[in-house]
Short mmCIF file of C-alpha atoms in Angstrom, two decimals:
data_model
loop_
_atom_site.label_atom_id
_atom_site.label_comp_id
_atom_site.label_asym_id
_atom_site.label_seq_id
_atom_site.Cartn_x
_atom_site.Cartn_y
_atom_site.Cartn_z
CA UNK E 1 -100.59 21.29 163.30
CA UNK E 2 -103.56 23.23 165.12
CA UNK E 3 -106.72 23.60 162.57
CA UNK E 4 -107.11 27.48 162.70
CA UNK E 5 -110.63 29.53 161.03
CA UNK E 6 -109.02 32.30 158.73
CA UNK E 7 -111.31 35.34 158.21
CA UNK E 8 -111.24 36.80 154.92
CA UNK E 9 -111.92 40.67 155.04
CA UNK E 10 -114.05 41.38 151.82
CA UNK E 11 -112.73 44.73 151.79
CA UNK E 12 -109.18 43.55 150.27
CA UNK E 13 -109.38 40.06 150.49
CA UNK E 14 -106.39 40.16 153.52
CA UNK E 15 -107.15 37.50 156.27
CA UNK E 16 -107.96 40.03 159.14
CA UNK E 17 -108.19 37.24 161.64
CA UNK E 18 -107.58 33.95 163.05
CA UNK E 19 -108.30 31.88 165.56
CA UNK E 20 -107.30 27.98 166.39
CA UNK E 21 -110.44 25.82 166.57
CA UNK E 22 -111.22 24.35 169.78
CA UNK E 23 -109.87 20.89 171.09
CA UNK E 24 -112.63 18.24 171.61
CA UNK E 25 -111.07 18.41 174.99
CA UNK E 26 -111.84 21.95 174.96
CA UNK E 27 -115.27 21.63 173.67
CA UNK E 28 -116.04 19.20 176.34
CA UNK E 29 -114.48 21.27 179.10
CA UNK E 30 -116.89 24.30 178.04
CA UNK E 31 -120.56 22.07 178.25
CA UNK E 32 -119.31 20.76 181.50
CA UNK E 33 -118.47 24.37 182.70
CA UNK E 34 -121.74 25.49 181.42
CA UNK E 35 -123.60 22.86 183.02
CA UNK E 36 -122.40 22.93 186.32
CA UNK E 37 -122.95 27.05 186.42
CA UNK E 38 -126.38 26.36 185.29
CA UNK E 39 -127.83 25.18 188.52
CA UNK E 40 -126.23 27.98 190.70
CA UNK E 41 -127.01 30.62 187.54
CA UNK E 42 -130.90 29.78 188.05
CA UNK E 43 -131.09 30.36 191.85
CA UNK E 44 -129.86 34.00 190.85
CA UNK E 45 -132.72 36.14 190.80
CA UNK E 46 -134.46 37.64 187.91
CA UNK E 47 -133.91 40.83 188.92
CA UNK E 48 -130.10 40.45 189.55
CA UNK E 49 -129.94 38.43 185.83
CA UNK E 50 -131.33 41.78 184.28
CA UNK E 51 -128.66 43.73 186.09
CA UNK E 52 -125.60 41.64 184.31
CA UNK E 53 -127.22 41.95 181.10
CA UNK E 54 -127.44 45.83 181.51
CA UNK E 55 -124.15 46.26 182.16
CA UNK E 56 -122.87 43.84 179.41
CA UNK E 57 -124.79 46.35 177.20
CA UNK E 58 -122.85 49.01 178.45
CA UNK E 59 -119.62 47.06 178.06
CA UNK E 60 -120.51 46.34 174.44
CA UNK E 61 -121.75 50.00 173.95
CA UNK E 62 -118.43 50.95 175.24
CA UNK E 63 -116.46 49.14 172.46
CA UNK E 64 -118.23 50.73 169.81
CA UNK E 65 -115.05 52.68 168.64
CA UNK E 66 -113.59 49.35 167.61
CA UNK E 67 -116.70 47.76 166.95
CA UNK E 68 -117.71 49.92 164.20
CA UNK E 69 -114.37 49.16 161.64
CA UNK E 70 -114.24 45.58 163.21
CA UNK E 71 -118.07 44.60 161.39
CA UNK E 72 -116.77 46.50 158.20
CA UNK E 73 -113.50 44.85 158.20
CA UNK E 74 -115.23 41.25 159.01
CA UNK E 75 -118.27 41.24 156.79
CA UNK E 76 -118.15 44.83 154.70
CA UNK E 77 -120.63 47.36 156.06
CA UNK E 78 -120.08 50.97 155.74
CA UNK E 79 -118.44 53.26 159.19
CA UNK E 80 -120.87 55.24 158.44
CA UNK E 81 -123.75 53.72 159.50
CA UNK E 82 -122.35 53.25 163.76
CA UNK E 83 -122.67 49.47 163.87
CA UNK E 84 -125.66 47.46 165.13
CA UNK E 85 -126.12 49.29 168.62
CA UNK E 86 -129.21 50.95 168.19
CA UNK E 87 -131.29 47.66 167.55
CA UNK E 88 -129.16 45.73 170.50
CA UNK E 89 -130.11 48.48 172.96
CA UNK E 90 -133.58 48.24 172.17
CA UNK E 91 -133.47 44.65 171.97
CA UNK E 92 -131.72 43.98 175.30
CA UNK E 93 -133.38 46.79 177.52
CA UNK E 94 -136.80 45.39 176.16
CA UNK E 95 -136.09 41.38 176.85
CA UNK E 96 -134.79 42.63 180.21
CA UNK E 97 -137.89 44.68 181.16
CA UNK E 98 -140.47 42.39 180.39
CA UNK E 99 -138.53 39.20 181.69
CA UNK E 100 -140.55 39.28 185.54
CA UNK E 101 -143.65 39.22 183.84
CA UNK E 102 -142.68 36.81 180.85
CA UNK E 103 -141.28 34.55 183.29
CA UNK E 104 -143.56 34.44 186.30
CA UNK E 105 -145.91 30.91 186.75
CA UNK E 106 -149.01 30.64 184.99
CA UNK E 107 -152.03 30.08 187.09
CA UNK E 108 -154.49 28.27 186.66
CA UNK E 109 -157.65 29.82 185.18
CA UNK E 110 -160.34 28.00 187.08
CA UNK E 111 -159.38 28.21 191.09
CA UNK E 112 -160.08 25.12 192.94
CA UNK E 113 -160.93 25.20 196.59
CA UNK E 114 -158.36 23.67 198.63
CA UNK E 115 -155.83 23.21 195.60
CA UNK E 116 -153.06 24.99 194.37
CA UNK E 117 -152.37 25.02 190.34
CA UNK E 118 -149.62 26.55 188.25
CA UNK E 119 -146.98 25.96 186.07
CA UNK E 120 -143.70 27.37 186.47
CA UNK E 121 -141.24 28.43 183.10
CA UNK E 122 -138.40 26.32 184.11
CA UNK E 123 -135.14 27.01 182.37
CA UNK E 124 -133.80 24.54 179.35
CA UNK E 125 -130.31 24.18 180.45
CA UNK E 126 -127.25 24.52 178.25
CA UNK E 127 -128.57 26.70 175.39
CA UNK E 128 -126.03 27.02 171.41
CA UNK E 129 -126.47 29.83 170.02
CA UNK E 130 -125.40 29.70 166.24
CA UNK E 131 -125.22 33.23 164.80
CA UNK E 132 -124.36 34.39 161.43
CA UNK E 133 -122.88 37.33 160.21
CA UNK E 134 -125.09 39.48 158.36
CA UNK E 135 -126.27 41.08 161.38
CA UNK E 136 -123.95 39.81 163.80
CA UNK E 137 -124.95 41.29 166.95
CA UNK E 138 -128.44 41.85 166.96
CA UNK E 139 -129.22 38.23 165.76
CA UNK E 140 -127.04 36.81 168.69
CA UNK E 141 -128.76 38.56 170.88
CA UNK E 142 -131.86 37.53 169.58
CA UNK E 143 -131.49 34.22 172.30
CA UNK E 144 -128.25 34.92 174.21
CA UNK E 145 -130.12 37.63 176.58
CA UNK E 146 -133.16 35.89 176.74
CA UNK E 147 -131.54 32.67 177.47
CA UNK E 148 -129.95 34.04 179.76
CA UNK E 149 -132.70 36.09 181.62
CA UNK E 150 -134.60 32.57 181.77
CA UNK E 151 -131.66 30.90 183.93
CA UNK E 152 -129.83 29.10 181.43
CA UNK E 153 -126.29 29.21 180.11
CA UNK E 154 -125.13 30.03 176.61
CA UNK E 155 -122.73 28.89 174.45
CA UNK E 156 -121.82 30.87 171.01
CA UNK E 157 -120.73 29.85 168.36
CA UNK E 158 -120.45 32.73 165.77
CA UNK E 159 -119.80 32.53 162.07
CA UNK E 160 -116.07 32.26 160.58
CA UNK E 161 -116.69 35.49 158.51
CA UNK E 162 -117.34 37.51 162.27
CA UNK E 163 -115.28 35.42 164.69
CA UNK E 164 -114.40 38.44 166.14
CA UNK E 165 -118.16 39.58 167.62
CA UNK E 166 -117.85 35.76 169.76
CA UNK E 167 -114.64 37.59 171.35
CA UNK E 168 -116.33 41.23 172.00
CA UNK E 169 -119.35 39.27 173.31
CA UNK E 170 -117.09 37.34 175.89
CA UNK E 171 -115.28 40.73 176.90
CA UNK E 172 -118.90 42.48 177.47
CA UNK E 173 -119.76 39.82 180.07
CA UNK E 174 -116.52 39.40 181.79
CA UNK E 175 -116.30 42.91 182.15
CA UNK E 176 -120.43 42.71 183.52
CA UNK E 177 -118.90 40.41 186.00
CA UNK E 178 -120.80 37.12 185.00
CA UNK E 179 -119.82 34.39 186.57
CA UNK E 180 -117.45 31.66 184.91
CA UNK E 181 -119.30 29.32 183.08
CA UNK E 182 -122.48 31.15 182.18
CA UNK E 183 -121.25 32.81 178.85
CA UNK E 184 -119.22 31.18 176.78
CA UNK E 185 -117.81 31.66 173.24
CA UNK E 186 -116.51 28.92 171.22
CA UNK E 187 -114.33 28.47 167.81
CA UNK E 188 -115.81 25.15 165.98
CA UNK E 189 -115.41 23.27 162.74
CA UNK E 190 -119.02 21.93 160.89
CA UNK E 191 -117.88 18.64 162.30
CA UNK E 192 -117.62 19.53 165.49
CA UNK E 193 -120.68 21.54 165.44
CA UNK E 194 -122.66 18.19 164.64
CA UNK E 195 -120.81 16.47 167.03
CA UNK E 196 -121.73 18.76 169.53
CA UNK E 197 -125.59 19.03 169.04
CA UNK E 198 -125.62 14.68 168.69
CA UNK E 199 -123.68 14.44 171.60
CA UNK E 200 -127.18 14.79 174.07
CA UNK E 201 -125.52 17.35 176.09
CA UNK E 202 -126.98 20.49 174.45
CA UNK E 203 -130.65 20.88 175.51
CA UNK E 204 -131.75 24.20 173.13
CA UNK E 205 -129.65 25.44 170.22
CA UNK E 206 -131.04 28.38 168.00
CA UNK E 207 -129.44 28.94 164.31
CA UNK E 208 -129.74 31.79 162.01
CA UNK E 209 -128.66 30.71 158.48
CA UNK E 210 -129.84 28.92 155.40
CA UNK E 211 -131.81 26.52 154.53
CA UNK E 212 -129.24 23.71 153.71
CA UNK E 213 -127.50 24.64 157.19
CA UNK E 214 -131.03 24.24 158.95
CA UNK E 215 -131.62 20.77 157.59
CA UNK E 216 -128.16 19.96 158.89
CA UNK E 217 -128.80 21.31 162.36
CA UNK E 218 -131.82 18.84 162.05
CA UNK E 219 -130.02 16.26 161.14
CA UNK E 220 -127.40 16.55 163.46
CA UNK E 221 -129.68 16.54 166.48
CA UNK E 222 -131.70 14.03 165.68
CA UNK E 223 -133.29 11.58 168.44
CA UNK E 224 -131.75 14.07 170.86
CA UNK E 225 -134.53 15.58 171.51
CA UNK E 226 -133.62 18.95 172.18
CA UNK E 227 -135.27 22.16 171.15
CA UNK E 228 -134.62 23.80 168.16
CA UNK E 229 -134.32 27.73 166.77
CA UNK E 230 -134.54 27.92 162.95
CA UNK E 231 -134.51 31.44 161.36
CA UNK E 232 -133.62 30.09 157.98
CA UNK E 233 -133.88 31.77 154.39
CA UNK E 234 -136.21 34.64 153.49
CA UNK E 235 -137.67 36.22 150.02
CA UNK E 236 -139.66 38.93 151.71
CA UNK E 237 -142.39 40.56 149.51
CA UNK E 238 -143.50 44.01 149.31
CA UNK E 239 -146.89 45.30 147.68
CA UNK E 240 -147.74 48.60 147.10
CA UNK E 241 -151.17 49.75 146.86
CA UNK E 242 -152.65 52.95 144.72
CA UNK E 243 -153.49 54.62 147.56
CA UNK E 244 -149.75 54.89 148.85
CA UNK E 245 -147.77 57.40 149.77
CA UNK E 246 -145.05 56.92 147.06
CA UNK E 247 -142.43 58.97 147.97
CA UNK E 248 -142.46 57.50 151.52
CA UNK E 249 -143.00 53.64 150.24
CA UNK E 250 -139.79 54.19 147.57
CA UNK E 251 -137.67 56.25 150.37
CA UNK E 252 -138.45 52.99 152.99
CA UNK E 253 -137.99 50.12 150.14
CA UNK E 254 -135.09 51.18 148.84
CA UNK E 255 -133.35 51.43 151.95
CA UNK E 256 -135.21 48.23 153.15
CA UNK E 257 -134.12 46.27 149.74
CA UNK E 258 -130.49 47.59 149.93
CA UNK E 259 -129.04 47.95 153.23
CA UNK E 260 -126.14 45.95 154.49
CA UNK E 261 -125.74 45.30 150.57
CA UNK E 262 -128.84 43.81 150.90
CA UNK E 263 -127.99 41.10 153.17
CA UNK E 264 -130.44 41.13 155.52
CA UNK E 265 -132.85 37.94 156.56
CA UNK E 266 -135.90 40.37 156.25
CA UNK E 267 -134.60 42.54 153.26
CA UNK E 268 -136.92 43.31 150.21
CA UNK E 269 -136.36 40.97 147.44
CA UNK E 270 -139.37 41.41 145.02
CA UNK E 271 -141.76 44.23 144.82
CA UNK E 272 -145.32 44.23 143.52
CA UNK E 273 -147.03 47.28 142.56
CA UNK E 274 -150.39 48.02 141.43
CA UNK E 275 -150.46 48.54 137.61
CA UNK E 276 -152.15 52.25 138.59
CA UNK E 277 -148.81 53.79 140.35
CA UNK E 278 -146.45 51.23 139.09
CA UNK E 279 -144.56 53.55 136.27
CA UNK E 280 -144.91 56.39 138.96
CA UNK E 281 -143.27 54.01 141.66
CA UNK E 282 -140.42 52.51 139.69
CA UNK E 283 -139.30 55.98 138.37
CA UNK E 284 -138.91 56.91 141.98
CA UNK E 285 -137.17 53.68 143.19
CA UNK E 286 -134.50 53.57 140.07
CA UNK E 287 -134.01 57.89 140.67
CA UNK E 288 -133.71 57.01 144.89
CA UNK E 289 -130.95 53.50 144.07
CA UNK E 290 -128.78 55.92 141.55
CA UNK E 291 -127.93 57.53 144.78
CA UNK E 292 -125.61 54.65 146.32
CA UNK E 293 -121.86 55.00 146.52
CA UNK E 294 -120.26 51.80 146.07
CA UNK E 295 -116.62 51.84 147.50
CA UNK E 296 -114.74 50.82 150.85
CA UNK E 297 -116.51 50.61 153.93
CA UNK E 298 -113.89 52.78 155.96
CA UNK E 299 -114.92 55.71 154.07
CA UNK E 300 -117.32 57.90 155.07
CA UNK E 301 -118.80 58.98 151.82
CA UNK E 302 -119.66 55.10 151.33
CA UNK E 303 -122.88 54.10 151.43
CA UNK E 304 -122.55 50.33 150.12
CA UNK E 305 -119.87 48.39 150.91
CA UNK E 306 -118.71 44.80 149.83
CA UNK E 307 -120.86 41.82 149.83
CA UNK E 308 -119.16 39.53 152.73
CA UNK E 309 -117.86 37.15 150.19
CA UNK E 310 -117.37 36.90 146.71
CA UNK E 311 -119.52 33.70 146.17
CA UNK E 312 -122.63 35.72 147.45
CA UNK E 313 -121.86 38.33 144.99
CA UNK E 314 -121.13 36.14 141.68
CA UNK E 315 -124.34 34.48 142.78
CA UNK E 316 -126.32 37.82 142.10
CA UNK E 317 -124.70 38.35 138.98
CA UNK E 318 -125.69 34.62 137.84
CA UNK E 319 -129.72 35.41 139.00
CA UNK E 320 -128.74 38.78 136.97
CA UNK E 321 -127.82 37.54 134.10
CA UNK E 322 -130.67 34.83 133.97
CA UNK E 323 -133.34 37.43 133.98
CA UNK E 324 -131.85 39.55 131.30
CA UNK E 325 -131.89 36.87 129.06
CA UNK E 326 -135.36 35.59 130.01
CA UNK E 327 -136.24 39.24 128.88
CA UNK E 328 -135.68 41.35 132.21
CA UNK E 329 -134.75 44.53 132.14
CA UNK E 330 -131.85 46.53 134.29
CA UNK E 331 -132.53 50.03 135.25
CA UNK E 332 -128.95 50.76 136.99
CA UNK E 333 -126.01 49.52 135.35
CA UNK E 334 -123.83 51.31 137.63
CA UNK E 335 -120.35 51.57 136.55
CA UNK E 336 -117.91 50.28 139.44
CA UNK E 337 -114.19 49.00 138.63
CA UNK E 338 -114.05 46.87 141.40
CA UNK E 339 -117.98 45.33 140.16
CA UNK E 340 -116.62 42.50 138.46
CA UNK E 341 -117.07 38.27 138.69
CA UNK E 342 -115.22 37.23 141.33
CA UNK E 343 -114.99 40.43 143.64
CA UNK E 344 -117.23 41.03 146.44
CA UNK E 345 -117.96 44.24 145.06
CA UNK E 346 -121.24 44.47 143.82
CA UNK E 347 -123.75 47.84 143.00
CA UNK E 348 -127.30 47.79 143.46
CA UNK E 349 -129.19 46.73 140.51
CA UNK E 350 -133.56 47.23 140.18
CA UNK E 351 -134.68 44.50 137.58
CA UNK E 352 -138.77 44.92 135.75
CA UNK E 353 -139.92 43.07 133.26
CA UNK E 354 -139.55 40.39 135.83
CA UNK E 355 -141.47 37.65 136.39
CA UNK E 356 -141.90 33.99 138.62
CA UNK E 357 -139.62 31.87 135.91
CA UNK E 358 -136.78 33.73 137.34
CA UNK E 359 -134.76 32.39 140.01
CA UNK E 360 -134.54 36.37 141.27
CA UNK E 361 -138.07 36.33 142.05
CA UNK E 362 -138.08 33.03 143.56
CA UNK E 363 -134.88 32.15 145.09
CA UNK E 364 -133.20 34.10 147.99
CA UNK E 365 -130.74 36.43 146.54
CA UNK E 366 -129.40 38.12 149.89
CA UNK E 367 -127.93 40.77 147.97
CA UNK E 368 -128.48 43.91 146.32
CA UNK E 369 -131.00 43.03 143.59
CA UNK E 370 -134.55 43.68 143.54
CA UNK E 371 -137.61 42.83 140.71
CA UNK E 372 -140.14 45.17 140.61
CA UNK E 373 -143.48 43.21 138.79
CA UNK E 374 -146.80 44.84 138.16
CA UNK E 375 -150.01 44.04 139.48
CA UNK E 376 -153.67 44.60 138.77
CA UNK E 377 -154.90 43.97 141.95
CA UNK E 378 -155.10 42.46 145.57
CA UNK E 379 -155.56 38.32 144.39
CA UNK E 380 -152.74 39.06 141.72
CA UNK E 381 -150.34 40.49 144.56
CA UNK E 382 -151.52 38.05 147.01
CA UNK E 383 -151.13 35.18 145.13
CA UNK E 384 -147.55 36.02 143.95
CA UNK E 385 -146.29 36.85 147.36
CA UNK E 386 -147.27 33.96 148.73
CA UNK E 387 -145.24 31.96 145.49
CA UNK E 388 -142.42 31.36 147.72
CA UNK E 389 -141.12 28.30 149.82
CA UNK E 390 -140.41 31.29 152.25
CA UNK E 391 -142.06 33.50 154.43
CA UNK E 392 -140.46 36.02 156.82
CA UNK E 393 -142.26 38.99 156.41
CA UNK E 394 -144.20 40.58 154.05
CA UNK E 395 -144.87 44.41 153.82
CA UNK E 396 -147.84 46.70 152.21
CA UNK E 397 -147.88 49.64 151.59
CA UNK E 398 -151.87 51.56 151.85
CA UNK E 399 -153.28 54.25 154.02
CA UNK E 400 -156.21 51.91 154.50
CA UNK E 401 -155.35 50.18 157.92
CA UNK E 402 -157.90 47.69 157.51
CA UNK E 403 -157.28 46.96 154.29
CA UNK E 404 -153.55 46.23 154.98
CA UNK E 405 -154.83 43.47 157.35
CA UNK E 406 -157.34 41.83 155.32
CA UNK E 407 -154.31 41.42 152.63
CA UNK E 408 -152.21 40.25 155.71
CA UNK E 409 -154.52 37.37 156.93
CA UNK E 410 -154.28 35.77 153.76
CA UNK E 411 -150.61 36.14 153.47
CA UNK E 412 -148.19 33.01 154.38
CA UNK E 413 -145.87 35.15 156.44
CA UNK E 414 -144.17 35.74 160.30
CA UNK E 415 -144.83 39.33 160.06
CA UNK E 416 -146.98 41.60 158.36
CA UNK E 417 -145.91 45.20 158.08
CA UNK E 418 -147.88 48.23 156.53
CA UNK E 419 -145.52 51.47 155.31
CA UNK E 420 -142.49 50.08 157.27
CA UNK E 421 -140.45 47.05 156.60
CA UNK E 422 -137.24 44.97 157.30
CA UNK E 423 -137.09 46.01 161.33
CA UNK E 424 -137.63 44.18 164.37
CA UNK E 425 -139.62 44.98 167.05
CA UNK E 426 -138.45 43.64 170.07
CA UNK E 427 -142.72 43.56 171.77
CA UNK E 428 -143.46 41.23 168.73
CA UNK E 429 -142.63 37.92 168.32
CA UNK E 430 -140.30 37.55 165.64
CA UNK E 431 -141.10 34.15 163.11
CA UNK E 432 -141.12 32.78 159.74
CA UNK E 433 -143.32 29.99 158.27
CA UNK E 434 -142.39 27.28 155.32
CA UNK E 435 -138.86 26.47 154.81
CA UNK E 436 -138.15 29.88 156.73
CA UNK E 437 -138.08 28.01 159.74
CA UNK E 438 -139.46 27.30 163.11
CA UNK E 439 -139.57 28.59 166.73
CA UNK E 440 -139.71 32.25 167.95
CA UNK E 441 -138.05 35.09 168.94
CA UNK E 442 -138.36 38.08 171.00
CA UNK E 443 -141.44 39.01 172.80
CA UNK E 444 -143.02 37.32 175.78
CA UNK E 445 -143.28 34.37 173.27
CA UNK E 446 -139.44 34.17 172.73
CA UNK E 447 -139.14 33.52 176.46
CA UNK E 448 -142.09 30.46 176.02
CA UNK E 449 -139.50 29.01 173.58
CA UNK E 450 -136.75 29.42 176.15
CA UNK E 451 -138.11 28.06 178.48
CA UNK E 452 -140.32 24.38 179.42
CA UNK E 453 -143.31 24.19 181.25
CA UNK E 454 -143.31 22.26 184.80
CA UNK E 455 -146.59 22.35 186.32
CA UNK E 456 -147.05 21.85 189.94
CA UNK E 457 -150.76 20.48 191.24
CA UNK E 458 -150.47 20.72 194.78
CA UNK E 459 -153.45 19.38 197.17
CA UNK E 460 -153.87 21.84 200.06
CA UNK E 461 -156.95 20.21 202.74
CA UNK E 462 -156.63 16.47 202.92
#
């Protein structure tokens, strides 16, 4: 009997899709083709890379009528918000643009008469990609375009709960024209997974995920050598100063702490506000959550849909339920019928009263939960963001520009924003630090990681 991957919409627990799991046979067949088109893939120009890319875009673009109910069906997010095509333009258009001068050799910086010295960015090969479901799209293409711009091949592997973006991905590209073997999507078991990366035959992969599923990447690719990709678990910080614009720092955090449910690798997950404007601030933030419509993500009028499963969301009410009776208090209690243990239904919830004893304010919740402590000043908030095995990105919120970097410099984070958070600019290297991970994203310096240096000293005048 074939081994199939079921997907279980959260929006009625129905199994929207499934797919059979690929043979080892199968899995085999798809590194050879992707090595073999890897050699003829990097001869094609950069310039002529860029143009398959663009018009996978527009493919992709095209779908977006199907798209759009496909990502709430798969993993729960509201219609009304279009999908993820927005941030996958950007990201794509950017990686393309900048992929001449990202890519071109390095000279060297002292000139030697009768020498010549570079180093060329030579592609890796066979590149995984591993990419999880939160943000489907825009984290795949995170490495698939870049990879690909550098003169490597890809293979996907996407999570069980979106098996369906692997699919649209594949579409995009045959419909760009690529040729056979460049792009590939793949179904795959954990154990064939590990398999896969200990086999030796995988020189890159890049995972977005947890923690536990990082360590097992490691594990599984051990003495391989290959490069790794971690973007791994996040408890992003956000501090807000008394010289803030409040109604602008509430409008951005709240959307930045509960969007996508709150499932997002560089959501707000604990807030720290000086004791001057805290009362001020949290007043705003609990009046600004109230306004969330929980319900099904088909609907229009819905502004939060379902977590993606029901373990995530029974895991907010445990971290929940711990802080209430560690003396946390709950400023929403929204009233949902479908907001019960067990169903992936979960409202938004603003916790104070909190404090670093509580898993909330320590653990990754990836949900839609927030603690909001107070702070008397910089070394208090400093010192409390950077409690945490994690560090994505941290935000503050000041009109003092210089301020907002002096605080950043001493914060263990990939990114520091001021008066913006959770959003990824495609000219900046996207990173995380601790047990967030390792590698890079994005930016000239994604291409560095996608690439491997080869340098070439070549005696002119004998």
């Amino acid at each position: 009997m074939t081994e199939t991957v079921k997907l279980k919409s959260p929006i009625d627990g129905s199994i929207y899709a499934e797919r059979p799991i690929a043979t080892d046979a199968q899995v085999s067949a798809a590194v050879e083709r992707a090595r073999a088109a890897q050699a003829d893939w990097a001869k094609t120009s950069i310039a002529e890379r860029g143009k398959y890319m663009l018009a996978m875009l527009e493919a992709l673009v095209g779908m977006s009528d199907e798209i759009v109910p496909e990502i709430a069906w798969q993993m729960g997010r509201p219609v009304r918000y279009g999908g993820e095509f927005g941030g996958v333009k950007e990201r794509v258009s950017y990686m393309v643009e900048i992929a001449e001068q990202a890519l071109k050799p390095v000279l060297a910086s002292n000139p030697k008469d009768g020498f010549r010295r570079y180093v060329k960015k030579e592609p890796l090969g066979v590149v995984m990609v591993i990419a999880p479901w939160n943000y489907p799209y825009l984290t795949a293409v995170n490495t698939i375009v870049p990879a690909l711009m550098a003169g490597s091949t890809v293979i996907l592997k996407h999570a069980a709960q979106t098996l369906l973006v692997g699919e649209r991905f594949a579409q995009a590209f045959e419909k760009a024209g690529l040729p056979r073997g460049v792009f590939q999507n793949v179904v795959l078991n954990h154990a064939q997974t590990e398999k896969l990366l200990g086999s030796g035959k995988i020189d890159h992969v890049n995972f977005t995920g947890s923690v536990a599923g990082g360590r097992a990447i490691e594990k599984a690719a051990a003495g391989t050598f290959m490069t790794l990709g971690l973007e791994l678990g996040g408890k992003d910080p956000a501090y807000v100063l008394p010289d803030a614009r409040l109604d602008h720092a509430v409008a951005n955090l709240v959307d930045g702490t509960f969007f996508n449910s709150g499932q997002c690798c560089c959501g707000i997950e604990r807030v720290y506000v000086h004791e001057k404007v805290y009362d001020e601030f949290v007043e705003g933030f609990v009046a600004e959550t109230k306004n969330y419509v929980l319900g099904n993500p088909l609907e229009q009028a819905t502004t939060m849909g379902p977590m993606a499963q029901a373990r995530f969301a029974d895991l907010i009410r445990e971290q929940k339920a711990e802080a209430l009776r560690k003396g946390a208090a709950a400023h929403i209690n929204m009233k949902v019928d479908k907001d019960v243990a067990g169903s992936p239904y979960l409202a938004p919830e603003v916790l104070t009263n909190v404090d670093h004893q509580m898993s909330v304010m320590r653990e990754e919740s990836f949900g839609p939960i927030v603690g909001i402590m107070k702070v008397r000043n910089d070394e208090e908030a400093i010192a409390l963001m950077n409690d945490s095995p994690y560090g994505l990105t941290a935000s503050i919120w000041t009109r003092d520009t210089d301020h907002a970097v002096a605080i950043g410099d001493r914060v263990e984070t990939g990114t520091v924003f001021m008066n913006r958070c959770d959003y990824l600019d495609p000219a900046l290297v996207w990173t995380g630090v601790k047990d967030t991970g390792k590698g890079a994203a994005l930016s000239a310096i994604g291409y560095d990681n996608l690439t491997r240096p080869k340098s070439y000293h070549l005696r002119e005048t004998i």
